[in-house]
Each structure stands twice: as C-alpha cells, then as structure tokens.
Amino acid sequence: MSHRDATSNVGFGQGKSVSIVTISGLVFLYLPIFILIVYSFNDSRFSASWNGFSFKWYKIMWHDGPLWTAIKNTLIIATANTLVSTFLGTLAALALSRHRYRFMGVYHKILHMPIVIPDVVQAVSLLMLFAFFHFTLGLVSVILAHASFSISFVALVVMAKLSNLDRRLEEAAMDLGANRFQVLTQVILPNIWPGILAGGLLAFTLSIDDFVITFFTSGVGSTTLPLKIYSMIKFGITPEINAISTVLVLFSTLAVSSIHLFDREKK
Amino acid sequence: MNNLLEIRGLTKLFGDYAAVKDLNLDILKGEFFCLLGPSGCGKTTTLRMIAGFDAPDSGEIKLNGNNLVSVPPHKRNIKTVFQSYALFPHLNVFDNIAFGLRMSKKPEVEISARIKNMLETVALEGFEKRFPAQLSGGQQQRVTLARALVNQPEILLLDEPLAALDEKLRLQMQVELANLQREIGITFIFITHNQEEALTMADRIAVMDEGQIQQIGTPDDIYLRPKNRFVASFIGQMNFIELDHLEQTDEGLLLTANTGLQFISHLSNPNCETSDLCFGIRPEQVKMRRERPGNQEVGFKGVISNEVYYGDSSIFIVHLENDQTLSIMHQNYLPSGINLESFQEGEQVYACWNKRAGSLLPE
C-alpha cells in the first residue's frame, strides 16, 4: 500500500493495481470513440487505412439530403415526445406522491413496467396496437410510442425530487391562504423544476437514441437518425458515418457540460 | 361568551387508535394558551385539526361561533408556525413574509409597509433579501413567526417552535414570544412537551395525555394543585407515597401508605377509591431537620443516601424506614450570602412537611 499521503489513506482510491484497473476501464470505454473521431477525418473511402487528413466526409454529410430529413424527423419526434411526456410524467409524479389511492402499489409497478420490459416486447405490442386501430404509421405513431416509455422515466425523476420536498411547505402555503392550484404553481413547481428539466432532457435523449421501438412503429417518411445510420451501414461503412457520429458526440458533450455549468451557477 | 375558539367532542382516529378522544376546550380571546403533553399525547393532532390539515372523525371546532370543520385551511383565519419552520426555500425573507398577503391580493404598497413593520417587531430589519438557507435557526424562527403574524390572524398556532433551538436561545425566545403576544394581543395556542416552556409563557395550560385533557388551569393551578398523578408527575418533581387506606379522624385524615408509614394530613378527603390514590409532595415542600418535627408537621426519621448539588440548592435523597425514599430540596445559602445548615451523606435526619402540604392524587 502506498504511504505518500497518509491523511487520505482510506478506501480503494490508491495503489498501482487500482490505477491499472481504472485506466483499462477508461480505455475500454473511450478508445472506440476516439478512433471513430480520428477516422472521420480520414481521406480514404475505407476505414481500414489512413490516407491523410481531410474534411471530405463532413462536406458529403452536409450535402446528404436524406440524412438531414432523418435528423429533422428525429428532432421533431424528440421535441414532441419531450413536451408530451414531461407534462404527463410530471402530472403522474404529482398524483402518485401527493395523494393516497387504493392500489397505490399497483400504480407504482405499472409506472416501472416500461423501464423493465424488453424494448422488443414493447415495440411489437405497440405495433399490434396501432394495427388494431388501423393507425397509420408515421411521425405521430413514433411520438406516441416514445411517450409511452418516456413518461415513466420523467415520472420517476420528478418523484425523486418531490420526495425531497418537505410536505410542511405545502401545508404552510395552504395555511397562508393558497388554494391547491396556487400551492402547485407557487410552491411545488418552483422547487421541483430542476427535476422536471432533468426528466425532460432524459426524455429528449431517450427519443433521439431509440432504435428498436422506432424501427417497429415508424412508417414511410418518418425515418429517424438511428434508423438512417443503420440503413447506411447495410450498404457499407463509409467515414460519413464516423463524421455524423463525431458531430453527435460533440453535441451531447456540449449539452451535458452546459447543464453542469448551469447547475453550478444556480448554486 | 368571549370564547374565541370552542372545541366540543373532538375525536380523531388513526385506524383503531384514538389519537384524540372526545376533547372539549374553550380558548379565550387574547390569551396565551398552552397544550402540554408528552409526545404521542394527541396535542399535535389537535393542532392540525384546528389548522385544518386533518379532519376530525367527530366533534366541532367553532371560531366565533362558526363551525370550522368543513372549512379548508386556506380559508381559516388561523395561521401556523411550524416546528420545522417550513420556510419557502425558493423565496427570500421578504417574499416569504409577503406570501400570505399576496394570496389575499393586498396591494403591494400595503404589503411593503406591513412587512417593514413586522420585520421591526421581530428585529430582522435589513434581512429582506436573504434566503432561508442563509439564516440561523433563531432567525428562521423569527421569519416564520413574522410570516404568520403579518396576516393578523385571529389565532396563531405554534407547533413546538422552540424545540430545535439550543438552550440559551430558547430561553431568550420564550421571553420574546411572551412579550410579543402581550404586545400584539393575538391569541396564541402553543404546543409543547416542555413543561418549563408552558409554565413560563402561558396564561393557561391544558395538560394532555392519551388523547384527553387531564387538567386545564393557570400555571399556578397546574403546579400547585395537580388533579391527578399524571399531571403531578409530568410537571415538576414530585415524591409519591402509595396509599393503602385512609381514614377520617378527629385530628384529620389518617393516611396509611402501603410501605406501612402512617401520617396525618389536613387535606380534604377526595372521596374516591383509596386503592388508586397516592399522596404527592414536592421536594421543596419537605424540610430536613436534626431536631424532632413541630406540632403542625409530619416527620419521619431517615438516612441521607445521596446529595445532588445544583449550586444554589441541593436535592437530597433520604431513605425513610419501611423502604420509602424521598427527594428533598435544600437551600444552600440565603440571598444575603449566609450559608445555611449543611448536611452530609450518611447522616440521620428528620424529613418533615406541613400537615396542609402535598396533594392526594387519583390515578
């Protein structure tokens, strides 16, 4: 055991073996992404050999019409899903954590279902549901399908925030003359909005990311980015896919760090 | 007549358990009323029903003669000071205090004026822009008080508001609260398990246990004339002598303890089952002497086993014959600084009390 810093010589955060494990873990996680980014600047048609630095594939990506349609679809679906599931999920969280019902436990379990049942099962059952009602598959069906599982995630995140909110605050507000609606808008929402925001972001990313459920429930003209990339791969992997992925990595990194920055400023 | 609040037959059940049982209570306008009892005695449940957070299973709560039971909390002119303060963390001091006034749609000019006034009353001028997290416990306490009082309620309910404060601050707040109440004249219903808080602040005290009121009276009444064993043991210190039987004689009541001690008391006969009866006498009512007791006194020989020293006074534990033990308070010196007679552990003394002292307490 190392004795360089005797004052913090606790836990597992020290020693050579620990660093080796940590570094190999990080390499395993991030090396593929690093290679992917490097090869997006490769001048070659094939990923196997390095032919020199170039922005060629970014230019090709920029002029790829069907790709942009897919991105547009993805953003429309993600935005609509975020609005719908954040609204409904927050309502569900408020109802489940602030009122007592018969069969409370059942409601909670139902809420967890979309998180635990396999995507394929949910995808097939949604497809059968749409077919049963002769619902045309398209943007709307994908949005409904995404909302059906996003609501659960939003509700759980908001419920976690609500459980940290002192019930006495609501009683205090009522005591001071606020009716139920005013308690909601003036006391509960101002205190839980970071949770609602987090739930909304989660719904947005889940939507952008989703493949299986989208694959089953989308129709003509509602291809999303993951579906588009998958179909591109079927015709061979070009560095254009690397370029698209690099842009996505850049975007998500920016999004996550801006949230962190925002959170820190608030404190 | 000038009953502000009348509670009749109030009952609250939690499952099979009655937290409050057929409670009757009258609270006068402008008084500082204290509900005192151990935790779980139903005092907080009673308060929550007065505030409207819990609905009673039966009974009436009347404010100025109007039944409140079906009125939701936000429409009752009763405000609460919570034990946990319950200040809104997202609002600063000014907005916290303004909350109630804004709910009742008072003009902003009036709100500012009233808050300025209120902050002066609770000595928090200049704290308007601070957030609750930036305040000390005592300051949060004052903001909570201001937030409730600025609405000029008919009744202010205080749910153990001093419990979270340290000893010194609590004593200071006790004095401040009592003064504040006298100054503004709003009826206070104060809930506590701390007998000292009740005795120092209240005009009247209701001692509660097991969902029922055991005794209502002034602090004096409660301390000097407890009605039953619970009240006597909950308030202050008390020596209990379990009685076997009592008998009216020419000299007075002849009490026989189950330890075999026999003595005369000039208390009036309570006329109830002797088996449930005990004789209670406070440590300060018993005197220690080296000489035999006087005519008007009862006295028993005993041996001092311990002295608990408090500075100004000591409590001596004295073993009498027949296994009876008494706590006796002894003043150590006079205000002029003269030391009084001192006693040693192991010494033989007489424990004496006046025949009129003490109380006969039913179960």
XYZ file of C-alpha atoms in Angstrom:
630
model
C 0.000 0.000 0.000
C 1.232 3.491 -0.813
C 2.074 5.841 2.017
C 2.591 9.019 0.061
C -0.402 10.724 1.626
C -1.157 9.269 5.000
C -4.054 11.614 5.740
C -6.286 10.318 2.947
C -5.177 6.717 3.067
C -8.672 5.294 3.133
C -10.916 3.487 0.686
C -9.820 1.929 -2.587
C -8.658 5.045 -4.419
C -4.951 4.238 -4.188
C -2.248 1.830 -5.241
C -0.848 0.707 -8.575
C -3.362 -2.063 -9.220
C -6.217 0.361 -8.739
C -4.774 2.775 -11.316
C -4.263 -0.039 -13.797
C -7.879 -1.155 -13.453
C -9.107 2.421 -13.739
C -7.040 3.188 -16.824
C -8.016 -0.026 -18.616
C -11.653 0.722 -17.850
C -11.383 4.198 -19.322
C -9.530 2.888 -22.383
C -12.214 0.274 -22.951
C -14.915 2.928 -22.749
C -13.359 5.768 -24.693
C -10.830 4.281 -27.147
C -13.529 3.247 -29.671
C -14.992 6.746 -29.631
C -11.532 8.242 -30.023
C -10.757 6.012 -33.041
C -14.158 6.822 -34.524
C -13.418 10.550 -34.298
C -9.918 10.183 -35.756
C -11.162 8.191 -38.769
C -13.890 10.740 -39.550
C -11.020 12.894 -40.843
C -9.601 10.072 -42.995
C -9.320 10.832 -46.710
C -9.827 7.159 -47.628
C -13.106 5.536 -48.718
C -12.433 2.699 -46.305
C -11.852 2.835 -42.598
C -9.055 0.302 -42.655
C -6.210 2.517 -43.854
C -5.212 6.114 -43.134
C -4.810 8.185 -46.320
C -4.345 11.632 -44.861
C -6.332 14.367 -43.095
C -9.488 15.705 -44.769
C -12.875 17.343 -44.080
C -14.265 15.489 -47.134
C -16.744 13.357 -45.231
C -18.114 16.352 -43.370
C -18.791 18.025 -46.728
C -20.520 14.905 -48.030
C -22.583 14.731 -44.827
C -23.536 18.404 -45.211
C -24.958 17.787 -48.684
C -26.675 14.475 -47.846
C -30.393 15.313 -48.249
C -31.983 12.107 -46.844
C -29.672 12.335 -43.806
C -30.993 15.812 -42.990
C -34.558 14.611 -43.380
C -33.777 11.917 -40.828
C -32.226 14.495 -38.473
C -35.273 16.743 -38.896
C -37.615 13.809 -38.122
C -35.546 12.875 -35.085
C -35.704 16.420 -33.701
C -39.445 16.733 -34.355
C -40.114 13.425 -32.622
C -37.778 14.180 -29.721
C -39.252 17.633 -29.139
C -42.853 16.467 -29.311
C -42.096 13.488 -27.088
C -40.332 15.728 -24.572
C -43.310 18.069 -24.332
C -45.905 15.301 -24.054
C -44.035 13.020 -21.651
C -42.721 15.829 -19.423
C -46.238 17.165 -18.992
C -47.894 13.804 -18.393
C -44.981 12.368 -16.405
C -44.956 15.345 -14.045
C -48.701 15.026 -13.522
C -48.283 11.308 -12.799
C -45.497 12.038 -10.305
C -47.600 14.676 -8.523
C -50.582 12.364 -8.313
C -48.641 9.348 -7.100
C -46.558 11.137 -4.492
C -49.128 13.592 -3.163
C -52.314 11.562 -2.888
C -53.363 8.239 -1.472
C -55.264 5.837 -3.690
C -56.450 2.308 -3.441
C -53.982 0.062 -5.277
C -51.158 2.610 -4.884
C -48.592 -0.184 -5.185
C -50.125 -1.347 -8.450
C -49.840 2.123 -9.975
C -46.198 2.320 -8.966
C -45.471 -1.053 -10.538
C -47.274 -0.091 -13.734
C -45.119 3.015 -13.869
C -41.972 0.898 -13.680
C -43.120 -1.546 -16.372
C -41.899 0.336 -19.469
C -38.447 0.552 -17.889
C -38.116 -3.144 -17.150
C -39.889 -4.893 -20.037
C -37.658 -5.511 -23.087
C -37.862 -2.935 -25.878
C -38.692 -5.595 -28.423
C -41.750 -6.705 -26.493
C -42.970 -3.161 -26.122
C -42.226 -2.425 -29.779
C -44.202 -5.436 -31.011
C -47.129 -4.725 -28.695
C -47.265 -1.084 -29.815
C -47.169 -2.158 -33.456
C -50.051 -4.557 -32.830
C -51.974 -1.818 -31.049
C -51.533 0.602 -33.980
C -52.519 -2.134 -36.444
C -55.600 -2.984 -34.400
C -56.832 0.627 -34.554
C -55.726 0.994 -38.218
C -53.470 3.795 -37.145
C -51.181 4.920 -39.980
C -47.548 4.543 -39.004
C -45.653 7.813 -39.240
C -44.291 10.628 -37.084
C -47.330 10.582 -34.789
C -47.136 6.861 -34.093
C -43.424 7.160 -33.246
C -44.097 10.108 -30.935
C -46.856 8.151 -29.132
C -44.601 5.112 -28.867
C -41.734 7.181 -27.424
C -44.050 8.920 -24.982
C -45.318 5.548 -23.773
C -41.965 4.772 -22.209
C -40.590 8.305 -21.622
C -43.459 9.158 -19.247
C -42.169 6.552 -16.785
C -38.659 7.993 -16.767
C -39.905 11.540 -16.303
C -42.306 10.487 -13.553
C -39.583 8.633 -11.626
C -37.121 11.539 -11.827
C -39.774 14.053 -10.733
C -40.981 11.751 -7.946
C -37.434 11.558 -6.579
C -37.356 15.347 -6.449
C -40.815 15.507 -4.858
C -39.889 13.064 -2.127
C -37.184 15.520 -1.016
C -39.684 18.356 -0.807
C -40.942 18.961 2.740
C -44.696 18.300 2.904
C -44.915 21.032 5.523
C -44.154 23.607 2.799
C -47.435 22.759 1.129
C -49.291 22.903 4.429
C -47.616 26.216 5.207
C -48.739 27.609 1.850
C -52.327 26.449 2.416
C -52.185 27.862 5.916
C -51.212 31.212 4.408
C -54.227 31.195 2.121
C -53.060 29.400 -1.030
C -55.545 27.090 -2.736
C -54.420 23.793 -4.299
C -53.578 25.337 -7.640
C -51.587 28.133 -6.044
C -49.722 25.614 -3.894
C -48.769 23.822 -7.109
C -47.680 26.870 -9.082
C -46.096 28.902 -6.309
C -44.546 26.312 -4.039
C -44.249 22.870 -5.632
C -43.211 23.774 -9.191
C -40.604 26.401 -8.227
C -38.969 23.794 -6.006
C -39.068 20.791 -8.337
C -38.377 22.367 -11.729
C -34.765 21.107 -11.843
C -36.257 17.607 -11.603
C -38.765 18.360 -14.367
C -35.966 19.764 -16.523
C -33.835 16.684 -15.904
C -36.804 14.440 -16.750
C -37.411 16.391 -19.951
C -33.769 16.103 -21.026
C -33.876 12.407 -20.309
C -36.997 12.035 -22.463
C -35.283 14.018 -25.241
C -32.136 11.875 -25.244
C -34.104 8.622 -24.970
C -36.070 9.698 -28.009
C -33.026 10.632 -30.098
C -31.332 7.394 -29.106
C -34.146 4.921 -29.559
C -33.819 2.309 -32.260
C -35.886 -0.786 -31.548
C -39.243 0.834 -30.773
C -38.815 3.405 -33.548
C -37.955 0.661 -36.035
C -41.239 -1.109 -35.357
C -43.513 1.913 -35.171
C -42.201 4.225 -37.904
C -43.622 4.320 -41.416
C -42.727 5.861 -44.735
C -41.225 9.317 -44.339
C -40.650 9.010 -40.603
C -37.126 7.568 -40.674
C -35.055 8.814 -37.768
C -31.300 9.239 -37.475
C -30.587 5.878 -35.804
C -32.663 4.108 -38.491
C -30.909 6.073 -41.232
C -27.451 5.215 -39.890
C -28.433 1.566 -39.640
C -29.592 1.515 -43.254
C -26.395 3.267 -44.369
C -24.308 0.602 -42.651
C -26.097 -2.066 -44.676
C -24.546 -0.503 -47.812
C -21.085 -0.442 -46.277
C -19.438 1.660 -43.621
C -18.123 4.917 -45.002
C -16.354 7.570 -42.925
C -19.502 9.672 -43.411
C -20.968 7.667 -40.540
C -17.894 8.500 -38.482
C -18.454 12.161 -39.294
C -22.129 12.017 -38.263
C -21.197 10.230 -35.047
C -18.488 12.769 -34.265
C -20.982 15.604 -34.612
C -23.398 13.736 -32.322
C -20.678 13.195 -29.707
C -19.799 16.885 -29.910
C -23.428 17.890 -29.441
C -24.113 15.634 -26.495
C -20.862 16.689 -24.792
C -21.836 20.326 -25.218
C -25.343 19.648 -23.928
C -24.153 17.792 -20.829
C -21.499 20.367 -19.946
C -23.919 23.252 -20.399
C -26.302 21.599 -17.944
C -23.473 21.189 -15.441
C -22.421 24.786 -15.910
C -25.984 25.958 -15.443
C -26.408 23.845 -12.334
C -23.250 25.237 -10.790
C -24.246 28.828 -11.486
C -27.566 28.270 -9.809
C -25.815 27.234 -6.609
C -69.196 34.494 25.999
C -65.792 35.775 24.962
C -64.756 32.296 23.947
C -62.854 32.728 20.699
C -62.496 29.033 19.980
C -64.785 26.287 21.228
C -63.916 22.647 20.759
C -66.621 20.098 21.515
C -66.338 16.326 21.482
C -63.368 16.336 19.118
C -62.231 12.838 18.151
C -59.614 11.667 15.690
C -58.981 8.010 14.922
C -55.972 6.509 13.199
C -57.271 3.053 12.431
C -58.405 1.658 15.781
C -56.284 4.053 17.743
C -57.906 7.230 19.029
C -55.267 9.957 18.881
C -57.757 12.454 20.299
C -60.741 11.299 22.371
C -63.819 13.428 22.949
C -61.829 16.579 23.613
C -63.504 19.723 24.936
C -61.703 23.016 25.123
C -62.522 26.732 25.306
C -59.959 29.308 24.350
C -60.416 32.922 25.287
C -59.710 35.878 23.073
C -56.208 37.263 23.535
C -54.828 34.561 25.784
C -51.577 32.648 25.545
C -52.809 29.084 25.750
C -50.516 26.119 26.040
C -51.241 22.495 25.118
C -48.720 20.490 27.094
C -48.098 16.776 26.971
C -45.609 14.023 26.156
C -45.052 13.036 22.534
C -47.928 10.961 21.223
C -50.464 12.526 23.590
C -52.531 13.967 20.713
C -51.558 17.610 21.038
C -50.169 17.906 17.503
C -53.204 16.104 16.068
C -55.437 18.588 17.892
C -53.455 21.471 16.449
C -53.619 20.033 12.935
C -57.392 19.771 13.222
C -57.643 23.393 14.380
C -55.467 24.458 11.420
C -57.496 22.263 9.063
C -54.739 19.906 7.883
C -56.552 16.907 9.349
C -60.295 16.391 9.503
C -61.785 15.161 12.796
C -63.820 11.944 12.869
C -66.366 13.662 15.039
C -66.830 16.827 17.031
C -66.946 20.550 16.427
C -64.395 23.332 16.242
C -66.084 26.715 16.454
C -64.352 30.028 15.806
C -66.505 32.954 16.935
C -69.447 30.550 16.956
C -68.980 29.283 13.362
C -68.142 25.640 12.842
C -64.798 25.332 11.047
C -64.728 21.607 10.403
C -65.714 21.803 6.726
C -63.687 24.967 6.017
C -60.419 24.247 4.137
C -57.202 25.518 5.778
C -56.651 28.349 3.312
C -59.997 29.866 4.236
C -59.458 29.802 8.015
C -58.185 32.942 9.652
C -55.776 30.845 11.685
C -52.065 30.751 10.956
C -49.473 28.181 11.968
C -45.839 28.370 12.994
C -44.298 25.017 12.133
C -41.715 23.195 14.172
C -39.566 22.677 11.081
C -40.164 26.366 10.151
C -41.338 25.345 6.631
C -39.951 28.498 5.065
C -40.143 28.506 1.272
C -36.562 27.815 0.178
C -37.034 29.459 -3.225
C -38.220 32.780 -1.796
C -36.266 35.401 0.131
C -37.317 36.713 3.541
C -39.472 39.483 2.075
C -41.305 37.170 -0.338
C -41.752 34.529 2.342
C -43.454 37.028 4.628
C -45.408 38.514 1.718
C -46.794 35.105 0.683
C -49.996 35.259 2.696
C -50.685 38.905 1.890
C -50.233 38.236 -1.822
C -52.611 35.273 -1.602
C -55.247 37.619 -0.205
C -54.441 40.117 -3.002
C -53.344 43.020 -0.840
C -51.831 45.973 -2.757
C -48.006 45.861 -2.934
C -47.709 49.236 -1.179
C -49.562 47.893 1.839
C -47.566 44.652 1.743
C -44.272 46.570 1.866
C -45.448 48.714 4.745
C -46.725 45.774 6.772
C -43.596 43.736 6.208
C -41.380 46.649 7.209
C -43.370 46.917 10.411
C -43.281 43.188 11.036
C -39.533 42.930 10.487
C -39.092 45.645 13.106
C -41.261 43.706 15.536
C -39.167 40.561 15.142
C -35.895 42.533 14.954
C -34.912 41.432 11.451
C -34.595 44.764 9.618
C -32.240 44.549 6.663
C -32.761 40.806 6.111
C -35.363 41.228 3.318
C -33.141 39.901 0.526
C -31.692 36.918 2.408
C -32.774 33.398 1.613
C -33.823 30.949 4.379
C -30.659 28.869 3.886
C -28.606 31.950 4.769
C -30.274 32.423 8.161
C -29.526 30.925 11.563
C -32.112 28.780 13.346
C -33.231 31.657 15.553
C -33.575 33.989 12.571
C -35.565 31.417 10.590
C -37.810 31.076 13.629
C -38.478 34.814 13.599
C -39.210 34.846 9.868
C -41.720 32.017 10.336
C -43.345 33.989 13.111
C -43.418 37.152 11.002
C -44.819 35.257 8.009
C -47.769 34.078 10.093
C -48.348 37.233 12.160
C -48.243 39.709 9.264
C -51.650 38.327 8.189
C -53.130 39.386 11.523
C -54.778 36.022 12.195
C -57.376 35.539 14.893
C -55.388 32.650 16.274
C -51.721 31.787 15.925
C -50.900 28.108 16.330
C -47.338 27.314 17.346
C -46.198 23.711 16.996
C -43.190 23.241 19.297
C -41.492 26.204 17.651
C -38.606 26.327 20.105
C -37.737 22.632 20.120
C -34.981 22.966 17.522
C -33.211 25.859 19.266
C -30.371 25.487 21.725
C -30.988 26.070 25.425
C -29.837 29.701 25.621
C -31.682 30.836 22.530
C -34.790 29.002 23.692
C -34.887 30.898 26.990
C -34.451 34.177 25.125
C -37.196 33.292 22.632
C -39.544 32.304 25.484
C -39.331 35.809 26.886
C -39.591 37.384 23.414
C -42.613 35.303 22.474
C -44.454 36.098 25.685
C -43.722 39.819 25.260
C -44.703 39.751 21.593
C -48.002 38.082 22.392
C -48.830 40.695 25.020
C -47.851 43.469 22.622
C -49.960 42.385 19.644
C -52.786 40.726 21.581
C -53.306 37.849 19.114
C -54.491 34.592 20.690
C -51.648 32.071 20.795
C -52.129 28.320 21.036
C -48.733 26.942 21.827
C -47.890 23.260 21.709
C -45.017 21.811 23.650
C -43.765 18.802 25.569
C -41.528 21.076 27.607
C -43.196 21.887 30.936
C -40.833 24.773 31.565
C -41.891 26.499 28.321
C -45.521 26.091 29.295
C -45.062 27.372 32.840
C -43.039 30.418 31.816
C -45.143 31.624 28.892
C -48.744 30.514 29.150
C -51.736 32.256 30.680
C -53.454 28.888 30.841
C -52.212 25.360 30.300
C -54.043 22.218 29.229
C -52.118 19.097 30.156
C -52.858 16.290 27.690
C -52.252 12.571 27.830
C -53.643 9.686 25.801
C -55.767 11.952 23.647
C -57.538 13.586 26.561
C -57.121 16.698 28.619
C -56.020 15.811 32.131
C -56.237 19.285 33.603
C -56.762 22.865 32.477
C -55.648 25.794 34.571
C -53.204 28.595 35.173
C -49.524 27.596 35.578
C -50.042 28.109 39.308
C -53.030 25.751 39.422
C -51.249 23.093 37.469
C -48.101 23.218 39.558
C -49.604 23.654 42.997
C -52.887 21.769 42.622
C -52.388 18.909 40.164
C -55.578 16.928 39.691
C -54.094 13.518 39.141
C -50.926 11.509 39.246
C -50.095 12.102 35.564
C -50.205 15.884 35.858
C -48.254 15.786 39.106
C -45.504 13.649 37.645
C -45.333 15.453 34.300
C -44.980 18.928 35.782
C -42.007 19.450 38.074
C -40.674 16.874 40.513
C -42.892 15.007 42.907
C -42.485 12.400 45.636
C -45.219 9.797 45.515
C -46.298 7.795 48.544
C -48.621 4.967 47.510
C -51.557 4.691 49.898
C -53.121 1.585 51.301
C -56.051 3.182 53.024
C -57.194 6.438 54.574
C -59.441 7.171 57.471
C -61.128 10.339 58.785
C -60.092 11.002 62.401
C -60.523 13.933 64.814
C -57.023 15.132 64.001
C -57.539 14.965 60.242
C -57.083 12.312 57.583
C -55.007 9.390 58.731
C -53.101 8.112 55.697
C -51.545 4.669 55.659
C -49.013 4.006 52.947
C -48.519 0.545 51.512
C -44.981 0.715 52.962
C -46.580 0.933 56.425
C -45.903 4.638 57.013
C -48.755 6.357 58.815
C -49.321 10.103 58.990
C -51.966 12.774 59.464
C -52.887 15.148 56.658
C -55.167 18.176 56.774
C -56.062 17.847 53.084
C -59.730 17.347 52.326
C -60.956 13.827 51.674
C -61.110 13.268 47.888
C -63.865 10.642 48.355
C -62.703 8.154 45.797
C -61.253 4.658 45.627
C -58.297 4.505 48.015
C -56.601 1.789 46.023
C -55.907 4.241 43.172
C -54.869 7.026 45.471
C -51.415 8.315 46.290
C -50.014 11.171 48.324
C -47.769 13.541 46.380
C -45.396 16.055 47.881
C -42.860 18.237 46.057
C -39.174 18.178 47.072
C -39.349 21.836 48.099
C -42.258 21.111 50.463
C -40.184 18.697 52.523
C -37.676 20.008 55.068
C -34.715 18.258 56.663
C -34.117 18.759 60.377
C -31.822 17.402 63.036
C -34.415 18.036 65.760
C -37.876 16.499 66.127
C -40.706 17.884 63.937
C -43.050 20.583 65.208
C -46.731 20.330 66.060
C -48.082 21.231 62.659
C -45.696 18.864 60.934
C -45.391 15.258 59.963
C -41.873 13.901 60.337
C -40.041 10.668 59.734
C -36.590 9.554 60.605
C -34.336 8.717 57.692
C -30.779 8.488 56.398
C -29.323 10.705 53.665
C -28.063 8.455 50.874
C -27.129 10.991 48.178
C -26.754 14.683 47.582
C -27.300 16.128 44.090
C -25.677 19.539 44.117
C -27.161 22.350 41.963
C -25.234 25.307 43.378
C -27.961 27.410 44.929
C -29.682 24.314 46.228
C -29.243 20.571 46.504
C -31.584 17.642 46.208
C -31.045 15.129 48.989
C -32.210 11.552 48.605
C -33.385 10.348 52.007
C -34.278 6.740 52.845
C -37.045 6.552 55.423
C -37.917 3.480 57.430
C -40.045 0.955 55.564
C -38.196 1.476 52.274
C -39.833 4.770 51.402
C -37.492 7.177 49.589
C -37.978 10.947 49.422
C -36.284 13.673 47.376
C -35.834 16.771 49.477
C -34.765 20.157 48.198
C -32.456 22.097 50.467
C -31.497 25.762 50.007
C -27.712 26.037 50.384
C -27.484 29.703 51.313
C -29.607 32.800 51.780
C -29.633 35.668 49.270
C -27.503 37.676 51.727
C -24.764 35.092 51.264
C -25.052 33.437 54.663
C -24.532 29.696 54.420
C -27.359 27.613 55.744
C -27.100 24.481 57.797
C -25.359 21.783 55.765
C -25.992 18.059 55.769
C -23.706 15.150 54.963
C -24.409 11.899 53.170
C -24.977 9.116 55.681
C -26.331 11.484 58.304
C -29.544 10.708 60.176
C -32.241 13.404 59.792
C -35.958 14.017 60.113
C -37.877 14.556 56.867
C -40.772 16.866 57.754
C -43.664 18.516 55.977
C -46.581 20.636 56.989
C -49.841 18.746 57.522
C -51.533 21.020 54.981
C -48.866 20.413 52.303
C -48.952 17.931 49.447
C -51.850 16.610 47.441
C -53.979 13.495 47.252
C -53.847 12.262 43.691
C -56.133 9.771 41.992
C -54.783 7.624 39.164
